[in-house]
Coordinates of C-alpha atoms and ligand atoms in Angstrom, one line a residue:
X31 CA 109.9 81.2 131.5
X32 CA 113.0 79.6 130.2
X33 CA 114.1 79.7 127.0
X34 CA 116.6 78.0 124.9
X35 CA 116.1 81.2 122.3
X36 CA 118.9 83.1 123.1
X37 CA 118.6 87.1 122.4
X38 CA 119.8 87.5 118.7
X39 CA 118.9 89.1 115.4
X40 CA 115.3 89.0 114.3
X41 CA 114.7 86.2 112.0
X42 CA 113.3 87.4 108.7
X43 CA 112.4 84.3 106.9
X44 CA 109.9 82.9 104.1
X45 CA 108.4 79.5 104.6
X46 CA 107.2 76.1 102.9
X47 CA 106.1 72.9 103.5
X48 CA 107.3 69.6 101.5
X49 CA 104.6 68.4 100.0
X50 CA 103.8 71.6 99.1
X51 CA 107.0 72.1 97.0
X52 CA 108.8 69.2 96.9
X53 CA 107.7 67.0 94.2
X54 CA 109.7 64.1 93.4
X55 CA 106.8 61.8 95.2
X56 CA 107.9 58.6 93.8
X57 CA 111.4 59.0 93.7
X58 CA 114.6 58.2 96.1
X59 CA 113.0 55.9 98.1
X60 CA 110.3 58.0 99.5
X61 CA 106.6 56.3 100.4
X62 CA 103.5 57.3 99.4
X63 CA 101.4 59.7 102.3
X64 CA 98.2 60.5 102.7
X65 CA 98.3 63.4 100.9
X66 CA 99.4 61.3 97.8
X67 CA 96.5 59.0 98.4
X68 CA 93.8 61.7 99.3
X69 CA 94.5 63.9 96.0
X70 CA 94.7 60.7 94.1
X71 CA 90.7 60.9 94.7
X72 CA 88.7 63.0 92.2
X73 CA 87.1 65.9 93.6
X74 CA 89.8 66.4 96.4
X75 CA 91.5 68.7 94.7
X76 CA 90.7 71.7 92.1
X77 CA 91.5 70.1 89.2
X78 CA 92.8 66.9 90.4
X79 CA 96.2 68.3 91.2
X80 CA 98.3 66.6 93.3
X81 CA 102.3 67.3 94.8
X82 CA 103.4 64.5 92.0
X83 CA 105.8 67.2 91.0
X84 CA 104.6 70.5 92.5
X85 CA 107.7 73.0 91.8
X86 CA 110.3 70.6 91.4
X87 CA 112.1 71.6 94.6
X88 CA 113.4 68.5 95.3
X89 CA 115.4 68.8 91.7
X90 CA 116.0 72.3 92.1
X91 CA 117.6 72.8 95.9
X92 CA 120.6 74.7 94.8
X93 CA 118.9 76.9 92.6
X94 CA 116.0 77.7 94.9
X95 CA 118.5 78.2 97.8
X96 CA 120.2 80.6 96.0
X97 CA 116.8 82.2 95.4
X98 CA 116.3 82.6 99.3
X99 CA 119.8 84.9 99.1
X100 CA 118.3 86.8 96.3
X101 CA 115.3 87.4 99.2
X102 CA 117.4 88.4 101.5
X103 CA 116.2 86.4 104.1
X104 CA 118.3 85.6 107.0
X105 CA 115.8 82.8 108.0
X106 CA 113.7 79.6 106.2
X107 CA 110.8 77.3 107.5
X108 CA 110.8 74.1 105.8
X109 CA 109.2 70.9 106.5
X110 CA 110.7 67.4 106.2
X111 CA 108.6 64.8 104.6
X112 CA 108.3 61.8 106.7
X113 CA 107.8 59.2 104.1
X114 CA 110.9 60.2 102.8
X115 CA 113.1 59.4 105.7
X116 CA 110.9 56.5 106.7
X117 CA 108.8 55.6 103.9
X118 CA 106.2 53.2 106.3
X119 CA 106.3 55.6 108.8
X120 CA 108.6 53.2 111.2
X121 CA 112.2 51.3 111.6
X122 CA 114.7 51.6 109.0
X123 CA 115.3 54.6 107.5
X124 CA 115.9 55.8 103.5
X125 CA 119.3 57.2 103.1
X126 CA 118.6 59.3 100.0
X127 CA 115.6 61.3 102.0
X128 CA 118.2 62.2 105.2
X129 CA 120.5 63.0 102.6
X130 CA 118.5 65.6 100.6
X131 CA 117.5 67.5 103.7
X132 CA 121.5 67.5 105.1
X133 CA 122.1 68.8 102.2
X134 CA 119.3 71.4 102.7
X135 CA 120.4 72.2 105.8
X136 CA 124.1 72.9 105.2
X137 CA 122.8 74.6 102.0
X138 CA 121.0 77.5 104.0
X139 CA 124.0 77.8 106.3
X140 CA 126.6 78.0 104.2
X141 CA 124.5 81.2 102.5
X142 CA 124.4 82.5 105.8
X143 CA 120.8 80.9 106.2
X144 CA 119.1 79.7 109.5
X145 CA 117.4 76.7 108.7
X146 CA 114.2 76.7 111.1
X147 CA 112.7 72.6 110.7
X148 CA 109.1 71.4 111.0
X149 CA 108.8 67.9 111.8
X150 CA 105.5 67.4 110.7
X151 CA 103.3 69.5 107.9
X152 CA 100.3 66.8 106.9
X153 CA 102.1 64.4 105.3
X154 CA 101.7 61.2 107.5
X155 CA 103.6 58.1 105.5
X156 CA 100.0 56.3 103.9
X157 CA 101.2 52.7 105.8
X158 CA 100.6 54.3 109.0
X159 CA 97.3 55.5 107.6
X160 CA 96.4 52.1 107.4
X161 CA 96.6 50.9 110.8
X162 CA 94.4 54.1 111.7
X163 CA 96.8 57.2 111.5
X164 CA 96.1 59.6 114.1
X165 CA 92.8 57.9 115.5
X166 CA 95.8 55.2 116.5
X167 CA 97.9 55.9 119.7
X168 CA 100.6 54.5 118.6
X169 CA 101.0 56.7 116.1
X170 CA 102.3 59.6 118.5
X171 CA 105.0 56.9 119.4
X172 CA 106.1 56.8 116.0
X173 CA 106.0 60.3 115.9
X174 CA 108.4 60.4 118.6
X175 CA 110.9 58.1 116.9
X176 CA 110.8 60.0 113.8
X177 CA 111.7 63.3 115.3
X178 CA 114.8 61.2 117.0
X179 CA 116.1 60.0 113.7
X180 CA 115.5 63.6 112.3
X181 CA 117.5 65.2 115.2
X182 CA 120.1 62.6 115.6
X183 CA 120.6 63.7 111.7
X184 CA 120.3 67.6 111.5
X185 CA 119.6 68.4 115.2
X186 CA 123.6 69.7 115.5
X187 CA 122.6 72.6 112.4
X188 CA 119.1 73.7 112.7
X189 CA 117.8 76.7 114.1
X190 CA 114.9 75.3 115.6
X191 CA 112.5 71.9 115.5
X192 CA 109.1 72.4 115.5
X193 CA 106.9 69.1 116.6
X194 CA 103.1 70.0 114.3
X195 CA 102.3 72.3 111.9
X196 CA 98.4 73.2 113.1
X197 CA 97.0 70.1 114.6
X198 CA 93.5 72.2 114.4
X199 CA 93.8 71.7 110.6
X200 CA 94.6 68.1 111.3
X201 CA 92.2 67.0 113.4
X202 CA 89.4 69.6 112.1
X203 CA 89.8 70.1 108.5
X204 CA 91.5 66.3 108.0
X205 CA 88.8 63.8 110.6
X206 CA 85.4 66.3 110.8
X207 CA 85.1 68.5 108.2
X208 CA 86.7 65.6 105.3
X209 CA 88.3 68.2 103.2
X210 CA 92.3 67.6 103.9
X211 CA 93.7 64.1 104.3
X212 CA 92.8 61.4 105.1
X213 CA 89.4 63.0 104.4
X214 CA 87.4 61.4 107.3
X215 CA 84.1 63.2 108.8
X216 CA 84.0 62.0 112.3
X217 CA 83.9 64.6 115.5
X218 CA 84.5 62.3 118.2
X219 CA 87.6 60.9 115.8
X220 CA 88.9 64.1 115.2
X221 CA 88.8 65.5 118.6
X222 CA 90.8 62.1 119.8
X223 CA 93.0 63.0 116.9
X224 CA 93.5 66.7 118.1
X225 CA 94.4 65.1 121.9
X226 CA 97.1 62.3 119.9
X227 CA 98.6 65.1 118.2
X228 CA 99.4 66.5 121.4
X229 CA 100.5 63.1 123.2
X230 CA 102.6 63.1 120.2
X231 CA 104.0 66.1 120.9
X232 CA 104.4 66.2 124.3
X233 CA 106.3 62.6 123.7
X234 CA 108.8 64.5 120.8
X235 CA 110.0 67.1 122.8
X236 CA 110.4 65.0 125.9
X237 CA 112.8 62.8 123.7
X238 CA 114.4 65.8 122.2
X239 CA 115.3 67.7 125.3
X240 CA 117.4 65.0 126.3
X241 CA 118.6 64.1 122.6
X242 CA 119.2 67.9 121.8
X243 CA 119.2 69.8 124.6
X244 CA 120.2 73.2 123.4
X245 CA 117.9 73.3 120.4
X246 CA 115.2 75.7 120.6
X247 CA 111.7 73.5 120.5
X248 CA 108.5 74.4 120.3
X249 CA 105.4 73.9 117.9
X250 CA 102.9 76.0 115.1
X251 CA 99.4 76.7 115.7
X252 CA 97.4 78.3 113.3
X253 CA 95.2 81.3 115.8
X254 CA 92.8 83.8 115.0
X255 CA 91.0 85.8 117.2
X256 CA 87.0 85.5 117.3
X257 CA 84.6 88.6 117.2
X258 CA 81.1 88.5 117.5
X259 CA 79.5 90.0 114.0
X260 CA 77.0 91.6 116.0
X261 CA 77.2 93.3 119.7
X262 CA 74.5 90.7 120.8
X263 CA 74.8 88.0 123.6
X264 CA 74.6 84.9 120.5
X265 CA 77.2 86.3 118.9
X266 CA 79.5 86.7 122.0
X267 CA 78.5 83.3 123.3
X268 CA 79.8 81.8 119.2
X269 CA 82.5 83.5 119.6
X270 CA 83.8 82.5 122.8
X271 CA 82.9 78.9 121.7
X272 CA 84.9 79.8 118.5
X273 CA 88.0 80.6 120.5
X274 CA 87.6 77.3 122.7
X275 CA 87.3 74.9 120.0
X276 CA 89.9 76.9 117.7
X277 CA 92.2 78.7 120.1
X278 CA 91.4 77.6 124.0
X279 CA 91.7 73.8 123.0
X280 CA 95.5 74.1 121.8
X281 CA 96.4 76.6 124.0
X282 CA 95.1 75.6 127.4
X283 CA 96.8 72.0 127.1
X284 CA 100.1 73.4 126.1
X285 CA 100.4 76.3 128.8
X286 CA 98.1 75.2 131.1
X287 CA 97.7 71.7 131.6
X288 CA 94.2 71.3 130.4
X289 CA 91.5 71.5 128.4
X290 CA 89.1 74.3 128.5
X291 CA 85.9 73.2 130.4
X292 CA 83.4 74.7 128.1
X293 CA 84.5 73.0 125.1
X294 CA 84.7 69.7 126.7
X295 CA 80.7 70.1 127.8
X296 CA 80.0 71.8 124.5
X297 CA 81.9 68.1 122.9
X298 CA 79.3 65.7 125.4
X299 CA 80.5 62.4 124.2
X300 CA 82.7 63.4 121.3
X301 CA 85.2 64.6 124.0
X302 CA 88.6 62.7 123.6
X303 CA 89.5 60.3 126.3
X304 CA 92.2 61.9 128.2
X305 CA 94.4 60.6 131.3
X306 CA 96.1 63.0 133.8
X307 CA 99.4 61.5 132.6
X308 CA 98.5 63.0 129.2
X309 CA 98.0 66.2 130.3
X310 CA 101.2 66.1 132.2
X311 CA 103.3 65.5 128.8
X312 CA 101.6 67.5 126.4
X313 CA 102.4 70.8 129.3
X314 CA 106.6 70.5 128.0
X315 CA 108.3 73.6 128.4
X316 CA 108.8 75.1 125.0
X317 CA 111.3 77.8 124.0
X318 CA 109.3 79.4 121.1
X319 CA 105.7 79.2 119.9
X320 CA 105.2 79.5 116.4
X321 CA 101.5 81.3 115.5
X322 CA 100.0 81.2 111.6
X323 CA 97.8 84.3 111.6
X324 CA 95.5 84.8 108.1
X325 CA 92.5 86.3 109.6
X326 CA 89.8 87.1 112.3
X327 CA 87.1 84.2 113.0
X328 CA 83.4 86.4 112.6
X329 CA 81.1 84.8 114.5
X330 CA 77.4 84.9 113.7
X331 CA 74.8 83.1 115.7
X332 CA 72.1 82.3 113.1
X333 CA 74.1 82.7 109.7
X334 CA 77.4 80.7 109.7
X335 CA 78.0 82.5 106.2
X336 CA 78.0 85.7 107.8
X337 CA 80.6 88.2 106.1
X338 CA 82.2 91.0 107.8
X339 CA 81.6 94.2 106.3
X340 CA 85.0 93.5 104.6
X341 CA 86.0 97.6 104.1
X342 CA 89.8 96.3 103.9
X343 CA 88.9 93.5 101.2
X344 CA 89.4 89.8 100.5
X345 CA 92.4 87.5 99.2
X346 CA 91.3 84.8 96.6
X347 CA 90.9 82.3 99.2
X348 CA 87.5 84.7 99.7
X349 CA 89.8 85.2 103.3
X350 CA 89.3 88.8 105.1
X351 CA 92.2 91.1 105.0
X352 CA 92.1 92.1 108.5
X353 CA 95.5 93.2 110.2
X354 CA 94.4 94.3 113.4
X355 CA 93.4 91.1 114.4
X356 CA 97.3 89.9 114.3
X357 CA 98.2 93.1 117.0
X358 CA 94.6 91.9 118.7
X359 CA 95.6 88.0 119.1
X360 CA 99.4 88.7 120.2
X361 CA 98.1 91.0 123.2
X362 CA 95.8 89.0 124.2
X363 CA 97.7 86.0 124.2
X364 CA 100.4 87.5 126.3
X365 CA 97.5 88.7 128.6
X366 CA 96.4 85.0 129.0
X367 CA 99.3 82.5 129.1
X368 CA 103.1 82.4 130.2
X369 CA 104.3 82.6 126.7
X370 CA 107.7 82.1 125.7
X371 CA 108.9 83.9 122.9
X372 CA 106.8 83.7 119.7
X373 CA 108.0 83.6 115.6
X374 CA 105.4 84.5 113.6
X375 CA 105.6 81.0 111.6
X376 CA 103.1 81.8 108.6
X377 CA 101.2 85.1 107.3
X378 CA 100.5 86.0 103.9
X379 CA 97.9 85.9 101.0
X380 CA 96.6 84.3 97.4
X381 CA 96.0 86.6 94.8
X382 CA 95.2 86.4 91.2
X383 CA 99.1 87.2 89.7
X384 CA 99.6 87.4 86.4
X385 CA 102.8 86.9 84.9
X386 CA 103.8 90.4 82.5
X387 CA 107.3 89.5 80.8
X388 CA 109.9 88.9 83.8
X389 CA 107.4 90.8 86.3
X390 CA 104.3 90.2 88.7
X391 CA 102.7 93.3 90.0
X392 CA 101.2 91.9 93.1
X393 CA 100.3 95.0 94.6
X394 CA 97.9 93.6 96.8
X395 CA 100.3 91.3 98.5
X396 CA 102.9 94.2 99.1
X397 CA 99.9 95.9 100.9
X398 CA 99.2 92.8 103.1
X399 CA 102.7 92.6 104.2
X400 CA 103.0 95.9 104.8
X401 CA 100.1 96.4 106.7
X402 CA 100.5 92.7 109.0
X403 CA 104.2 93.7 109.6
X404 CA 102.8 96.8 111.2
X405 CA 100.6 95.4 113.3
X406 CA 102.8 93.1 114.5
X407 CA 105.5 95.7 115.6
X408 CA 102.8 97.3 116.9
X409 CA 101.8 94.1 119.5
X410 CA 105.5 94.1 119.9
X411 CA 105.6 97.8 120.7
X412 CA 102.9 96.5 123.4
X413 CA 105.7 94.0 124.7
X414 CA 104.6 91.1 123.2
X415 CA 108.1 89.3 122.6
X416 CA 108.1 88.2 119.0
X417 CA 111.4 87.2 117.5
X418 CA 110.5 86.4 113.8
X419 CA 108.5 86.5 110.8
X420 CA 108.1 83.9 108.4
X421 CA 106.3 85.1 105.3
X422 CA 104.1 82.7 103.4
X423 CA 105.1 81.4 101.0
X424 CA 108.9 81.6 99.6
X425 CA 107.2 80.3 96.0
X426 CA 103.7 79.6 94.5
X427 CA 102.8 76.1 95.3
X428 CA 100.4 73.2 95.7
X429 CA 97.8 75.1 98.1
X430 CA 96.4 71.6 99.1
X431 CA 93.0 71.3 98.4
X432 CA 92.6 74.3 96.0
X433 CA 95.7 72.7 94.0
X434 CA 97.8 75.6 92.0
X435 CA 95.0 77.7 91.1
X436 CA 96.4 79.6 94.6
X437 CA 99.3 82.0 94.6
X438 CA 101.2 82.7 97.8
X439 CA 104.2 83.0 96.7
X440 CA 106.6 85.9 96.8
X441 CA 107.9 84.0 94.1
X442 CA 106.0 83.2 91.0
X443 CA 106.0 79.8 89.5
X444 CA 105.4 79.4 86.0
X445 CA 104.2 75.4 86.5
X446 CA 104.8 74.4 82.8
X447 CA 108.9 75.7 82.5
X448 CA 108.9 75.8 86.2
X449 CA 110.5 79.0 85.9
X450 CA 110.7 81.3 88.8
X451 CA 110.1 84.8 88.8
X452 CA 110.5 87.2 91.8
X453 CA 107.2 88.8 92.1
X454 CA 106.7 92.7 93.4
X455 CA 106.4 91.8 96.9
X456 CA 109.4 90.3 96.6
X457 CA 111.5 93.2 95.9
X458 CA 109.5 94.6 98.3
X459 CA 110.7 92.3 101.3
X460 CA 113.7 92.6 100.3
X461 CA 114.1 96.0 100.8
X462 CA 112.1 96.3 103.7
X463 CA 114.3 93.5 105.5
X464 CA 117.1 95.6 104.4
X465 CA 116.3 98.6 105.8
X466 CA 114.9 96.7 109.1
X467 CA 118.8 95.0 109.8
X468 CA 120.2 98.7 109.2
X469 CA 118.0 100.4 112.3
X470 CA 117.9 96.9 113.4
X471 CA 114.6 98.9 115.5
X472 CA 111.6 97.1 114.1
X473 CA 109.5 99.5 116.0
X474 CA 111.1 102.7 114.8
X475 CA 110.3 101.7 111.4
X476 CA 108.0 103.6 110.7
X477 CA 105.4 101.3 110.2
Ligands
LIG211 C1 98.3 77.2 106.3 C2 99.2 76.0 106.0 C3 100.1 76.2 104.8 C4 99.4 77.0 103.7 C5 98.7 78.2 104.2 C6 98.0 79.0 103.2 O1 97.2 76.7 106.9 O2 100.1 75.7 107.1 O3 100.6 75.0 104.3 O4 98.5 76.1 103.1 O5 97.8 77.9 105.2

């Protein structure tokens, strides 16, 4: 398959989103999204947090950039918040907001940076909420104009766009399960919002190729691969139904050309309404896709709550540690699709860090890292083509719905100074990236 990802050094980056980090909600010129709206609501978030101010980023860019060169990252995954460059979501746009992220961008290069752009991470501006977000087909139009503005802007210094950051989590956690904005709980709304979010894709990088051409595109989908708890024929049967609804249903229409025929009978009426001109769009050549692996979906027939034995532990999201399933989901999706090369976009973990003087001993997270960067080389060592890794998170920040009671960072944020103090894992990745550009042999690594 074509790519526009030419052969060049692996990108070790960290990654963020803007709401996430940002703060400045009110200020410059930016609108309000949903996300504003939906932790405005009480019991949205733990403890009512919202991204007012979150860790100040948007007061702090020099200072945090710096930060990535004391990582030693030659890579970062941002996101840019629409509301800020259109603040309805449509026509003219707000200076300030372009301006904060050009100066982003040439921030990163001038440290020798790539700057690796998400167009979209949940923050859809709140006007367009009103006229029925992503349950509104027009929306994917304005979508499409957005990401035009954004590369017309930045598209000559970025390392990549990416159109979504996990439409599952959009459609699923956002319109049927009601805890993400906008906080709906409708299936048949959320699977037409899963099939817009491609339209809206598909319509992005259409406009892009043409507006960009030699930009690497491509898009984030958060995958894990689904086991059956038990070697029994309900457990195989929930977990292949798992992977359609999870994994099948992005991946078949973006590499494929359809949906997977299972899911739509397992939907009945809930199924989106989809035309064959649809399908035709959302299949764009890509040049990279961007997976978010946390952990294995365990599949129980009878007992959704089912836990895996869970020998290798639990972060504080109460998520399994489970590496193999990252070597696991890469093989198998080379197996299955014409892939073109893929960045690992997200991986990491919460843990309860305490702050000790100027140090956090997050051993836990060094041990994560360690063991998920193994078992990626080791699904690369299989010739799976991956040519990143984007650790999450670069800082502690507002973990949506659980607010800042979760830690991600590789960076510690001390909320009430905002101070920021490098965390373990952080010298950890450090060195580790060092020693990775001296063999520049991931696989010889020794991990
Ligand atoms: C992913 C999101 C990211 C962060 C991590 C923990 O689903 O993309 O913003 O919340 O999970």
């Amino acid at each position: 398959m074509p790519t526009n990802l030419l052969p060049g050094e692996f990108q070790w980056g960290v990654a963020a989103s803007a709401y996430q980090i940002e703060g400045a909600a009110f200020e410059d010129g930016r609108g309000p999204s949903i996300w504003d709206t939906f932790s405005r609501v009480p019991g949205n978030t733990a403890d009512g947090d919202t991204g007012d101010v979150a860790c100040d980023h948007y007061h702090r860019l020099e200072e945090d950039l710096d930060l990535l060169v004391t990582l030693g990252v030659n890579a970062y995954r941002f996101s840019v918040a629409w509301p800020r460059i259109q603040p309805t979501g449509r026509g003219a746009t707000n200076p300030k907001g372009l301006d904060f992220y050009d100066r982003m961008v040439d921030g990163l290069r001038a440290r020798g940076i790539k700057p690796h752009l998400t167009l979209y991470h949940w923050d859809l501006p709140q006007a367009l909420q009103d006229e029925g977000g992503w349950g509104n087909p027009d929306t994917a139009r304005r979508f499409a104009d957005f990401s035009e503005v954004v590369a017309r802007r930045l598209g000559d210094r970025v390392e990549s766009l990416c159109t979504f950051n996990e439409p599952w989590v959009v459609a699923t956690l956002g319109h049927e399960k009601g805890i993400f904005a906008p906080g709906l709980k409708d299936r048949q709304l959320a699977m037409q919002v899963s099939h817009h979010l491609l339209v809206a894709h598909g319509l992005a990088v259409q406009a892009l190729r043409t507006l960009v051409p030699r930009v690497p595109l491509g898009i984030v989908l958060n995958l894990s691969p689904s086991y059956p708890a038990r070697n029994v024929a309900a457990d195989r049967a929930k977990a292949h139904l798992e992977d359609g609804l999870s994994l099948r249903w992005y991946m078949d229409p973006l590499f494929r050309g359809s949906y997977p025929a299972d899911v739509l009978e397992h939907l009945g009426s809930d199924r989106p309404k989809v035309t064959p001109e649809e399908l035709a769009l959302i299949q764009q050549p890509l040049d990279f896709l961007g997976i978010n692996y946390y952990m294995r979906n365990f599949c129980h027939a009878e007992d959704p709550h089912a836990r895996p034995p869970g020998e290798q532990g639990f972060t504080d999201m109460g998520w399994e540690i489970y590496p193999q399933g990252l070597t696991d989901l890469l093989v198998r999706l080379g197996r299955d699709y014409r892939l073109p090369p893929i960045y690992i976009t997200e991986n990491g973990a919460a843990f309860a860090d305490r702050l000790e003087g100027d140090e956090v001993h997050d051993s836990q997270r060094v041990a994560y890292l360690e063991q998920h960067l193994g078992a990626m080389n080791a699904a690369r060592r299989q010739g799976v083509d991956v040519r990143g890794y984007f650790a999450w998170s670069f800082m502690d920040n507002f973990e949506w719905a659980s607010g800042y009671q979760k830690r991600f960072g590789l960076v510690y944020v001390d909320y009430g100074s905002q101070r920021r103090v490098l965390k373990d894992s952080a010298h950890w990745y450090r060195a580790f990236i060092a020693a990775q550009q001296q063999t520049d042999q991931p696989s010889r690594a020794g991990i």
